[in-house]
Coordinates of C-alpha atoms in Angstrom, one line a residue:
M268 CA 20.3 -20.7 20.6
D269 CA 21.6 -18.2 18.0
T270 CA 20.4 -15.1 19.8
V271 CA 18.7 -14.2 23.1
I272 CA 17.1 -10.7 23.4
R273 CA 17.1 -10.0 27.2
N274 CA 15.1 -7.6 29.3
A275 CA 12.7 -6.7 26.6
L276 CA 9.2 -5.3 27.1
V277 CA 7.3 -7.7 25.0
V278 CA 4.3 -6.4 23.1
D279 CA 3.2 -9.7 21.8
G280 CA 0.9 -8.7 18.9
T281 CA -2.4 -10.1 20.3
G282 CA -3.7 -6.7 21.3
R283 CA -5.1 -8.2 24.5
T284 CA -2.0 -8.8 26.6
A285 CA -0.4 -5.9 28.4
P286 CA 3.3 -5.5 27.7
Y287 CA 5.4 -7.7 29.9
P288 CA 9.2 -8.2 30.5
A289 CA 10.8 -11.3 29.0
D290 CA 13.8 -12.8 27.4
V291 CA 13.2 -14.0 23.8
G292 CA 15.4 -16.8 22.4
I293 CA 15.9 -17.3 18.7
S294 CA 17.1 -20.4 16.9
R295 CA 17.2 -21.2 13.2
G296 CA 15.1 -18.2 12.3
R297 CA 12.3 -18.9 14.8
I298 CA 11.3 -17.9 18.3
A299 CA 12.5 -20.8 20.5
E300 CA 11.6 -19.5 23.9
V301 CA 9.7 -16.6 25.5
H302 CA 11.0 -16.6 29.1
R303 CA 9.3 -14.5 31.8
P304 CA 11.3 -13.6 34.9
G305 CA 11.1 -16.1 37.7
T306 CA 10.1 -19.1 35.5
G307 CA 13.4 -21.0 35.6
P308 CA 16.9 -20.6 34.1
R309 CA 17.3 -17.8 31.5
P310 CA 18.0 -18.9 28.0
S311 CA 21.6 -18.5 26.7
A312 CA 22.9 -18.1 23.2
R313 CA 26.0 -17.3 21.1
R314 CA 24.8 -13.7 21.1
I315 CA 23.1 -11.9 24.0
L316 CA 21.4 -8.5 23.2
D317 CA 20.4 -6.4 26.2
A318 CA 17.1 -4.7 25.3
T319 CA 16.6 -2.8 28.5
G320 CA 14.2 0.1 27.8
L321 CA 13.1 -1.3 24.5
A322 CA 9.8 -2.8 23.4
L323 CA 9.9 -6.1 21.4
A324 CA 7.1 -6.6 18.9
P325 CA 6.5 -8.8 15.8
G326 CA 7.8 -7.2 12.6
F327 CA 5.4 -4.8 11.1
I328 CA 3.4 -5.8 8.0
D329 CA 2.8 -3.1 5.4
M330 CA -0.6 -4.1 3.9
H331 CA -0.4 -1.6 1.1
A332 CA 3.1 -1.0 -0.4
H333 CA 4.3 0.3 -3.8
S334 CA 7.8 -1.2 -3.6
D335 CA 7.3 -3.5 -6.6
L336 CA 10.5 -2.2 -8.2
A337 CA 12.2 -0.5 -5.3
L338 CA 12.9 -3.9 -3.7
L339 CA 14.9 -4.8 -6.8
T340 CA 16.6 -1.5 -7.6
D341 CA 17.4 -0.4 -4.1
P342 CA 18.8 -3.4 -2.1
A343 CA 19.0 -1.5 1.2
H344 CA 15.4 -0.4 1.0
V345 CA 16.0 1.6 4.2
A346 CA 12.7 3.5 3.8
K347 CA 10.9 0.4 5.0
V348 CA 13.5 -1.5 6.9
A349 CA 14.2 1.4 9.3
Q350 CA 10.5 1.6 10.1
G351 CA 10.5 -2.0 11.4
V352 CA 8.7 -3.3 8.3
T353 CA 9.5 -7.0 7.7
L354 CA 6.8 -7.8 5.1
E355 CA 5.2 -5.7 2.3
V356 CA 2.2 -6.5 0.2
L357 CA 2.8 -5.5 -3.4
G358 CA 0.7 -5.5 -6.6
Q359 CA -1.6 -2.8 -5.3
D360 CA -4.4 -0.7 -6.9
G361 CA -4.8 -3.1 -9.8
L362 CA -1.5 -2.1 -11.5
S363 CA 1.9 -3.8 -11.4
Y364 CA 4.4 -5.6 -13.6
A365 CA 3.1 -9.2 -13.7
P366 CA 1.6 -10.7 -15.8
V367 CA 2.5 -8.7 -18.9
D368 CA 3.7 -9.5 -22.4
A369 CA 5.6 -7.6 -25.0
R370 CA 2.4 -5.9 -26.2
T371 CA 1.3 -4.6 -22.8
A372 CA 4.4 -4.0 -20.8
D373 CA 5.2 -0.6 -22.1
G374 CA 1.7 0.8 -21.4
I375 CA 1.8 -0.6 -17.9
R376 CA 5.2 0.9 -17.2
T377 CA 4.1 4.3 -18.5
Q378 CA 0.8 4.1 -16.5
I379 CA 2.6 3.7 -13.2
A380 CA 5.9 5.5 -13.9
G381 CA 4.7 8.1 -11.4
W382 CA 4.6 5.4 -8.7
N383 CA 7.8 3.6 -9.5
G384 CA 9.9 5.7 -11.8
A385 CA 11.2 4.9 -15.3
A386 CA 11.5 1.2 -15.7
A387 CA 12.7 0.4 -19.2
D388 CA 12.6 -3.4 -18.9
A389 CA 10.4 -4.1 -15.9
G390 CA 7.8 -6.8 -16.5
W391 CA 7.3 -10.5 -15.9
P392 CA 5.1 -13.0 -17.8
S393 CA 3.6 -14.5 -14.7
V394 CA 3.1 -14.0 -11.0
G395 CA 5.4 -17.0 -10.5
A396 CA 8.2 -15.4 -12.5
Y397 CA 8.1 -12.2 -10.5
L398 CA 8.0 -14.0 -7.2
D399 CA 10.9 -16.2 -8.3
H400 CA 12.9 -13.0 -9.1
L401 CA 12.2 -11.7 -5.5
D402 CA 13.4 -15.0 -4.1
R403 CA 17.0 -14.1 -5.2
G404 CA 17.2 -11.9 -2.1
I405 CA 15.5 -8.7 -1.1
A406 CA 15.5 -6.4 1.9
V407 CA 12.2 -7.5 3.4
D408 CA 9.7 -10.3 2.7
A409 CA 7.1 -9.5 0.0
A410 CA 3.7 -10.9 -0.9
Y411 CA 1.9 -10.1 -4.2
L412 CA -1.7 -9.3 -5.2
L413 CA -2.6 -10.2 -8.8
P414 CA -3.4 -6.7 -10.3
H415 CA -6.7 -6.6 -12.1
G416 CA -5.9 -3.6 -14.3
T417 CA -2.7 -5.3 -15.6
L418 CA -4.7 -8.5 -16.2
R419 CA -7.4 -6.5 -18.1
A420 CA -4.8 -4.8 -20.2
L421 CA -3.4 -8.2 -21.1
V422 CA -6.7 -9.7 -22.1
V423 CA -9.1 -6.9 -23.0
G424 CA -6.8 -4.0 -23.7
W425 CA -7.3 -0.4 -22.6
E426 CA -10.8 -0.1 -24.0
D427 CA -13.9 1.0 -22.1
R428 CA -16.0 -2.1 -22.7
P429 CA -17.0 -5.3 -20.9
P430 CA -15.0 -8.5 -21.8
S431 CA -16.4 -11.0 -24.2
P432 CA -17.3 -14.4 -22.7
A433 CA -14.1 -15.8 -24.1
E434 CA -12.1 -12.9 -22.6
L435 CA -13.7 -13.3 -19.2
A436 CA -12.9 -17.0 -19.3
R437 CA -9.3 -16.2 -20.1
M438 CA -9.2 -13.6 -17.2
K439 CA -10.6 -16.2 -14.8
H440 CA -7.9 -18.7 -16.0
L441 CA -5.2 -16.2 -15.4
V442 CA -6.5 -15.4 -12.0
A443 CA -6.5 -19.1 -11.1
R444 CA -3.0 -19.4 -12.5
G445 CA -1.7 -16.4 -10.5
M446 CA -3.3 -17.7 -7.3
A447 CA -1.8 -21.2 -7.8
Q448 CA 1.6 -19.6 -8.3
G449 CA 1.3 -17.8 -4.9
A450 CA -0.6 -14.5 -5.2
M451 CA -2.4 -13.5 -2.0
G452 CA -5.5 -12.3 -3.9
L453 CA -6.7 -9.8 -6.5
S454 CA -6.2 -6.0 -6.3
A455 CA -8.2 -3.5 -8.3
G456 CA -7.8 0.1 -9.2
L457 CA -11.3 1.3 -9.9
T458 CA -10.4 4.9 -10.5
Y459 CA -7.4 4.0 -12.8
A460 CA -7.6 2.9 -16.4
P461 CA -8.1 0.2 -17.5
G462 CA -9.4 -1.4 -14.3
M463 CA -12.1 1.4 -13.9
Y464 CA -13.8 0.1 -17.0
A465 CA -14.8 -3.2 -15.3
D466 CA -18.4 -3.6 -14.2
D467 CA -19.3 -5.5 -11.0
T468 CA -20.3 -8.6 -12.9
E469 CA -16.7 -9.0 -14.1
L470 CA -15.3 -8.4 -10.6
V471 CA -17.7 -10.9 -9.0
A472 CA -16.7 -13.5 -11.6
L473 CA -13.0 -13.0 -10.9
C474 CA -13.4 -12.8 -7.1
R475 CA -15.2 -16.2 -7.1
V476 CA -12.0 -17.7 -8.5
V477 CA -9.9 -15.8 -5.8
A478 CA -12.2 -17.1 -3.1
A479 CA -11.8 -20.7 -4.3
Y480 CA -8.1 -20.4 -3.7
G481 CA -8.4 -18.9 -0.3
G482 CA -7.4 -15.4 -1.3
Y483 CA -8.9 -12.0 -0.8
Y484 CA -10.1 -9.0 -2.9
C485 CA -8.4 -5.7 -2.3
P486 CA -10.0 -2.8 -4.3
H487 CA -9.0 0.8 -4.6
H488 CA -12.7 1.5 -5.0
R489 CA -14.6 3.8 -7.3
S490 CA -14.8 7.0 -5.2
Y491 CA -13.2 8.4 -2.1
G492 CA -15.1 11.7 -2.5
A493 CA -18.7 12.5 -3.6
G494 CA -19.7 8.9 -4.0
A495 CA -17.6 7.4 -1.3
L496 CA -20.2 5.7 0.9
A497 CA -22.1 4.4 -2.2
S498 CA -18.8 3.1 -3.6
Y499 CA -18.0 1.3 -0.3
A500 CA -21.5 -0.3 -0.3
R501 CA -21.0 -1.4 -3.9
T502 CA -17.7 -3.0 -3.0
L503 CA -19.2 -4.8 -0.1
A504 CA -22.0 -6.1 -2.4
V505 CA -19.3 -7.5 -4.8
A506 CA -17.7 -9.4 -1.9
R507 CA -21.0 -10.7 -0.6
E508 CA -22.1 -12.0 -4.1
A509 CA -18.7 -13.6 -4.8
G510 CA -18.3 -15.1 -1.3
C511 CA -14.8 -13.6 -1.3
P512 CA -13.0 -12.0 1.7
L513 CA -12.6 -8.3 1.3
H514 CA -9.7 -6.0 2.3
L515 CA -10.5 -2.3 1.7
A516 CA -7.3 -0.5 0.5
H517 CA -6.6 2.8 2.1
A518 CA -10.1 3.0 3.5
V519 CA -10.3 6.8 3.8
M520 CA -13.1 9.3 3.6
N521 CA -11.7 12.3 1.9
F522 CA -12.7 15.8 0.7
P523 CA -14.7 18.3 2.8
V524 CA -18.0 16.7 1.7
N525 CA -17.0 13.7 3.9
A526 CA -15.7 15.4 7.0
G527 CA -17.0 13.6 10.0
R528 CA -18.6 10.8 8.1
A529 CA -16.2 8.0 9.0
P530 CA -18.8 6.5 11.5
E531 CA -21.1 6.0 8.5
L532 CA -18.4 4.0 6.7
L533 CA -17.8 1.9 9.8
A534 CA -21.5 1.3 10.2
L535 CA -21.5 -0.3 6.7
I536 CA -18.5 -2.4 7.6
D537 CA -20.0 -3.5 11.0
S538 CA -23.3 -4.5 9.2
A539 CA -21.4 -6.6 6.7
L540 CA -19.3 -8.2 9.5
A541 CA -22.5 -9.0 11.4
D542 CA -23.8 -10.7 8.2
G543 CA -20.7 -12.9 8.0
V544 CA -18.8 -11.0 5.3
D545 CA -15.1 -11.3 6.0
V546 CA -13.9 -7.7 5.9
S547 CA -10.7 -5.9 6.8
L548 CA -9.1 -2.6 5.8
D549 CA -5.9 -0.6 5.9
T550 CA -5.1 3.1 6.3
Y551 CA -2.1 5.4 6.6
P552 CA -1.9 7.9 9.5
Y553 CA -1.9 11.1 7.4
T554 CA -4.5 13.3 5.7
P555 CA -3.1 13.9 2.2
G556 CA -3.4 11.3 -0.5
C557 CA -0.7 10.5 -3.1
T558 CA -1.2 9.5 -6.7
T559 CA -0.4 10.5 -10.2
L560 CA -1.5 13.8 -11.7
A561 CA -2.9 12.0 -14.7
S562 CA -5.2 9.9 -12.5
L563 CA -7.4 13.0 -11.9
L564 CA -8.5 13.0 -15.5
P565 CA -11.9 11.6 -16.4
G566 CA -12.1 7.9 -17.1
W567 CA -13.0 8.3 -20.7
A568 CA -9.7 10.1 -21.4
G569 CA -7.8 7.0 -20.4
A570 CA -9.4 4.7 -23.0
G571 CA -6.8 3.3 -25.4
G572 CA -3.9 3.6 -23.0
P573 CA -1.3 6.3 -22.1
E574 CA -0.4 7.3 -25.6
A575 CA -4.1 7.9 -26.3
V576 CA -4.3 10.1 -23.2
V577 CA -1.4 12.2 -24.5
A578 CA -3.1 12.5 -27.9
R579 CA -6.3 13.7 -26.3
L580 CA -4.4 16.3 -24.3
R581 CA -2.9 17.6 -27.5
D582 CA -6.3 17.8 -29.2
E583 CA -8.1 21.1 -28.5
G584 CA -11.6 19.7 -28.4
A585 CA -10.8 16.8 -26.2
A586 CA -8.7 18.9 -23.9
A587 CA -11.6 21.3 -23.4
R588 CA -13.8 18.4 -22.4
I589 CA -11.2 17.2 -20.0
R590 CA -11.0 20.7 -18.5
Y591 CA -14.7 20.9 -18.0
A592 CA -14.8 17.6 -16.3
L593 CA -12.0 18.5 -14.0
E594 CA -13.0 22.1 -13.1
V595 CA -16.7 22.2 -13.5
S596 CA -18.7 18.9 -13.5
G597 CA -16.3 16.8 -11.3
S598 CA -14.2 14.2 -12.9
D599 CA -14.6 10.6 -11.8
G600 CA -10.8 10.6 -11.6
C601 CA -11.1 13.3 -9.0
H602 CA -13.8 11.3 -7.2
G603 CA -16.8 13.2 -8.6
L604 CA -15.8 16.6 -7.3
P605 CA -14.4 19.7 -9.1
V606 CA -10.7 19.9 -8.6
D607 CA -9.2 22.6 -6.3
W608 CA -5.7 23.2 -7.7
D609 CA -4.6 24.7 -4.4
T610 CA -4.9 21.2 -2.9
V611 CA -2.9 19.5 -5.6
E612 CA 0.9 19.5 -4.8
I613 CA 3.4 18.2 -7.3
S614 CA 5.7 15.8 -5.6
G615 CA 7.7 14.4 -8.4
V616 CA 8.2 14.4 -12.2
A617 CA 9.8 12.1 -14.7
D618 CA 11.8 14.7 -16.6
A619 CA 14.4 16.7 -14.6
R620 CA 13.6 19.8 -16.7
H621 CA 10.4 20.1 -14.6
A622 CA 12.0 19.4 -11.2
R623 CA 11.5 23.1 -10.1
H624 CA 7.8 22.4 -9.7
A625 CA 8.2 19.7 -7.0
G626 CA 6.9 20.9 -3.7
R627 CA 4.6 23.5 -5.3
T628 CA 0.8 23.3 -5.7
V629 CA -0.5 23.4 -9.2
A630 CA -2.0 26.8 -8.5
A631 CA 1.4 28.2 -7.3
A632 CA 3.4 26.5 -10.1
A633 CA 1.0 27.9 -12.7
R634 CA 1.3 31.4 -11.2
A635 CA 5.1 31.2 -11.2
D636 CA 4.9 30.3 -14.9
G637 CA 2.3 32.9 -15.7
Q638 CA -0.3 30.4 -16.8
E639 CA -3.8 29.3 -15.8
P640 CA -3.8 26.1 -13.8
W641 CA -5.4 24.0 -16.5
A642 CA -3.0 25.2 -19.2
F643 CA -0.1 24.4 -16.9
V644 CA -1.4 20.9 -16.1
R645 CA -2.1 20.1 -19.7
Q646 CA 1.4 21.0 -20.9
L647 CA 3.1 19.4 -18.0
L648 CA 1.3 16.1 -18.6
I649 CA 2.2 16.2 -22.3
D650 CA 5.8 17.2 -21.7
D651 CA 6.4 14.7 -18.9
R652 CA 4.6 11.9 -20.6
L653 CA 2.0 11.5 -17.7
G654 CA 4.9 11.2 -15.3
P655 CA 4.0 13.7 -12.5
T656 CA 3.1 12.5 -9.0
I657 CA 1.0 14.5 -6.6
L658 CA 0.1 14.9 -3.0
H659 CA -3.7 15.6 -2.8
H660 CA -4.5 17.6 0.4
V661 CA -8.1 16.6 0.8
G662 CA -8.1 14.3 3.9
N663 CA -9.8 14.8 7.3
E664 CA -8.0 14.2 10.5
G665 CA -11.1 13.2 12.5
N666 CA -11.9 10.5 9.9
V667 CA -8.3 9.2 10.1
R668 CA -8.5 8.8 13.9
T669 CA -11.9 7.3 13.9
I670 CA -11.1 4.6 11.2
M671 CA -7.8 3.6 12.8
R672 CA -9.6 2.5 16.0
H673 CA -11.8 -0.1 14.2
R674 CA -11.3 -3.7 15.2
V675 CA -10.5 -4.8 11.6
H676 CA -8.1 -2.0 10.8
T677 CA -4.5 -2.7 9.7
G678 CA -1.7 -0.4 8.8
G679 CA -0.6 0.3 5.2
S680 CA 1.8 3.0 4.1
D681 CA 0.6 3.3 0.5
G682 CA 4.2 4.5 0.2
I683 CA 5.2 5.8 -3.2
L684 CA 9.0 6.0 -2.9
H685 CA 9.5 7.8 -6.3
G686 CA 9.7 11.6 -6.7
A687 CA 11.7 14.6 -5.5
K688 CA 9.3 15.1 -2.5
P689 CA 7.4 11.9 -1.8
H690 CA 4.7 11.6 0.7
P691 CA 6.3 11.2 4.2
R692 CA 4.1 8.1 4.8
A693 CA 6.6 6.2 2.6
Y694 CA 9.3 6.7 5.3
G695 CA 7.2 7.3 8.4
T696 CA 3.9 5.4 8.6
F697 CA 4.7 2.9 11.3
P698 CA 6.7 5.0 13.7
H699 CA 4.1 7.8 13.2
Y700 CA 1.4 5.4 14.4
L701 CA 3.5 4.5 17.5
G702 CA 4.9 7.9 18.3
H703 CA 2.1 10.3 17.4
Y704 CA -1.1 8.3 17.7
V705 CA -0.1 6.1 20.6
R706 CA 2.3 8.1 22.8
E707 CA 1.3 11.7 22.0
L708 CA -2.4 11.4 21.3
G709 CA -3.5 8.2 23.0
V710 CA -5.8 7.3 20.1
L711 CA -4.7 3.6 20.5
S712 CA -2.9 1.8 23.3
L713 CA 0.5 0.4 22.6
Q714 CA -0.7 -3.2 22.5
E715 CA -3.7 -2.3 20.4
C716 CA -1.6 -0.4 17.8
V717 CA 1.0 -3.2 17.5
A718 CA -1.8 -5.7 16.9
H719 CA -3.1 -3.5 14.0
L720 CA 0.4 -3.6 12.5
T721 CA 1.2 -7.3 13.1
S722 CA -1.3 -10.0 13.9
R723 CA -4.2 -8.6 12.1
P724 CA -2.4 -8.3 8.8
A725 CA -0.8 -11.7 9.3
A726 CA -4.3 -13.2 9.8
R727 CA -5.6 -11.5 6.6
L728 CA -2.7 -13.0 4.7
G729 CA -3.2 -16.4 6.1
L730 CA 0.2 -16.5 7.7
A731 CA -0.2 -18.6 10.8
D732 CA 3.4 -18.3 12.0
R733 CA 3.8 -14.5 11.8
G734 CA 2.4 -11.5 13.6
L735 CA 2.9 -12.7 17.2
V736 CA 5.8 -13.0 19.7
R737 CA 5.2 -16.7 20.3
E738 CA 7.3 -19.8 20.5
G739 CA 7.5 -21.5 17.1
H740 CA 6.7 -18.3 15.2
R741 CA 9.2 -16.8 12.7
A742 CA 11.6 -14.4 14.4
D743 CA 10.5 -11.4 12.4
L744 CA 10.9 -8.8 15.2
V745 CA 11.3 -5.1 15.8
L746 CA 12.8 -3.5 18.9
F747 CA 11.8 0.1 19.5
D748 CA 11.9 2.7 22.3
P749 CA 8.2 3.5 23.1
R750 CA 9.4 6.8 24.8
T751 CA 11.2 8.2 21.7
V752 CA 9.9 6.3 18.6
A753 CA 8.8 8.8 16.0
A754 CA 8.7 9.4 12.3
G755 CA 11.5 11.6 11.1
A756 CA 9.9 12.1 7.7
T757 CA 8.0 15.4 7.2
F758 CA 6.4 17.0 4.2
E759 CA 9.4 19.3 4.0
A760 CA 12.0 16.5 4.5
P761 CA 10.1 13.3 3.5
R762 CA 13.1 11.0 3.3
T763 CA 14.3 11.5 6.9
L764 CA 14.5 8.2 8.7
P765 CA 12.7 7.5 11.9
T766 CA 14.1 7.6 15.4
G767 CA 13.8 5.1 18.2
I768 CA 13.9 1.8 16.2
P769 CA 17.5 0.4 16.7
Y770 CA 16.9 -3.2 15.8
V771 CA 14.9 -5.2 13.2
L772 CA 15.2 -8.9 12.5
I773 CA 13.9 -11.0 9.7
A774 CA 13.9 -14.8 10.2
G775 CA 16.3 -14.1 13.1
R776 CA 18.8 -12.1 11.0
F777 CA 19.6 -8.5 11.9
V778 CA 18.6 -6.2 9.1
M779 CA 18.9 -3.1 11.4
E780 CA 21.5 -3.1 14.1
D781 CA 22.3 -0.2 16.5
G782 CA 20.1 2.0 14.2
R783 CA 22.1 1.2 11.1
R784 CA 21.1 -0.9 8.0
T785 CA 23.2 -4.0 7.7
D786 CA 24.0 -5.6 4.4
V787 CA 21.7 -8.6 5.1
L788 CA 19.1 -9.4 2.4
A789 CA 16.9 -11.7 4.4
G790 CA 13.7 -11.1 2.5
R791 CA 12.0 -13.5 0.1
A792 CA 8.7 -13.9 -1.7
V793 CA 5.8 -15.0 0.5
R794 CA 3.4 -17.2 -1.4
R795 CA -0.2 -18.0 -0.5
P796 CA -0.5 -21.6 0.7
R797 CA -1.5 -23.8 -2.2
T798 CA -5.0 -24.7 -1.1
R799 CA -8.1 -24.7 -3.2
S800 CA -11.7 -25.3 -2.1

């Protein structure tokens, strides 16, 4: 064999089997043997790694990642590799860089600059072209969801209207094409322009195509605040009507209005599961959200694309309407609730001239500049060309713990790597689950938590040879110390690497070794199996 990992405590990913001691042999990128003590001769190999004191688990799968450009611009990608992540799912929230054309690429780049930074030439004409680019060699494996908002911009534009029959037919064709080229499913960003302008009839039509190719629908749905439960119910109805598997992106219940209401969400999900709807979800183990400052604006302000937004902010009448929606009536971009500027923390900006604001709330930054919060926000959005990213401190810890216990829960970082002070979930999600919620709080057992991070996401992605420590499976593995594993990242120092994860392997190749990043680029694109019903 190539490698044998000896004396490991195997946490096999099933969630049912208690951790057990074993030697694990690896050959040609796959697990060749799982050898328990007393069952015959121990396997041997060219390399023997003594894992005494370490747990051995399948590689972690990040079901909600925003590394669409980071995987290409930062080859080491230590933010995820150091956490034990071996596969990320990109194309989230209905906005990414494929498929675009010369007409739409700049608008998409501007719309998500707060997520990914400036990207002067990012954009691919098809899902296949993007995946082919990833195949040149990246830090971790990556799967892709066809982004509905990007697709809508390509076919319909940035207008708030339904597609014509011909436009809908073209969108369906492009979904079929993207699925055939390897997309895992369709994502949607229903609080982000232009995806928020889609009605449920459009979404059902597209999801039927996704279902025909064996994919799943992954929406950032229409409200996580005042209308959260109704929005979840509406999303479940779309999945039922389309006959499409559903994965709820960052399935949180935020804002004080939803404190303690996670059981109501889980009751909706349980009812759908009982009716045969194929539902799963992901969450991150933190309370604040993270998005762009511009996303808080009312939906009507986004019609026409980013340049139209800036023009409305410059116009006194339109700006007054935006302010009223934000501060009085409750913007749909702020989930139907009036914004509390003390909960909105600036985490990053596009223009270094505004870097002093990073780490401050809008309220504090405005006071420091001698302005009212709205006047400050308006000018910052104009000057920074909609670039600011924010942390939104509106979560509820009780809801976080309740949702992560559910049997269809998976882990997703929603990690935005851009910005001076990014959310610590980008660097800390997976060790934070293992250290804080398993070891310190006991919310989940070790074997349960590992299943949430490995076999469950692999099953949702349809990857039959991942997510378990089992002979014949890919040797995507992580070795961690269950006594010390912890997220190093904090809100004050968000790029601090975790502790207690010394080894990570992808296809049997060490990408982390003795706690250090190697120069191995073992990652490639992971395509949906080409089956069609």
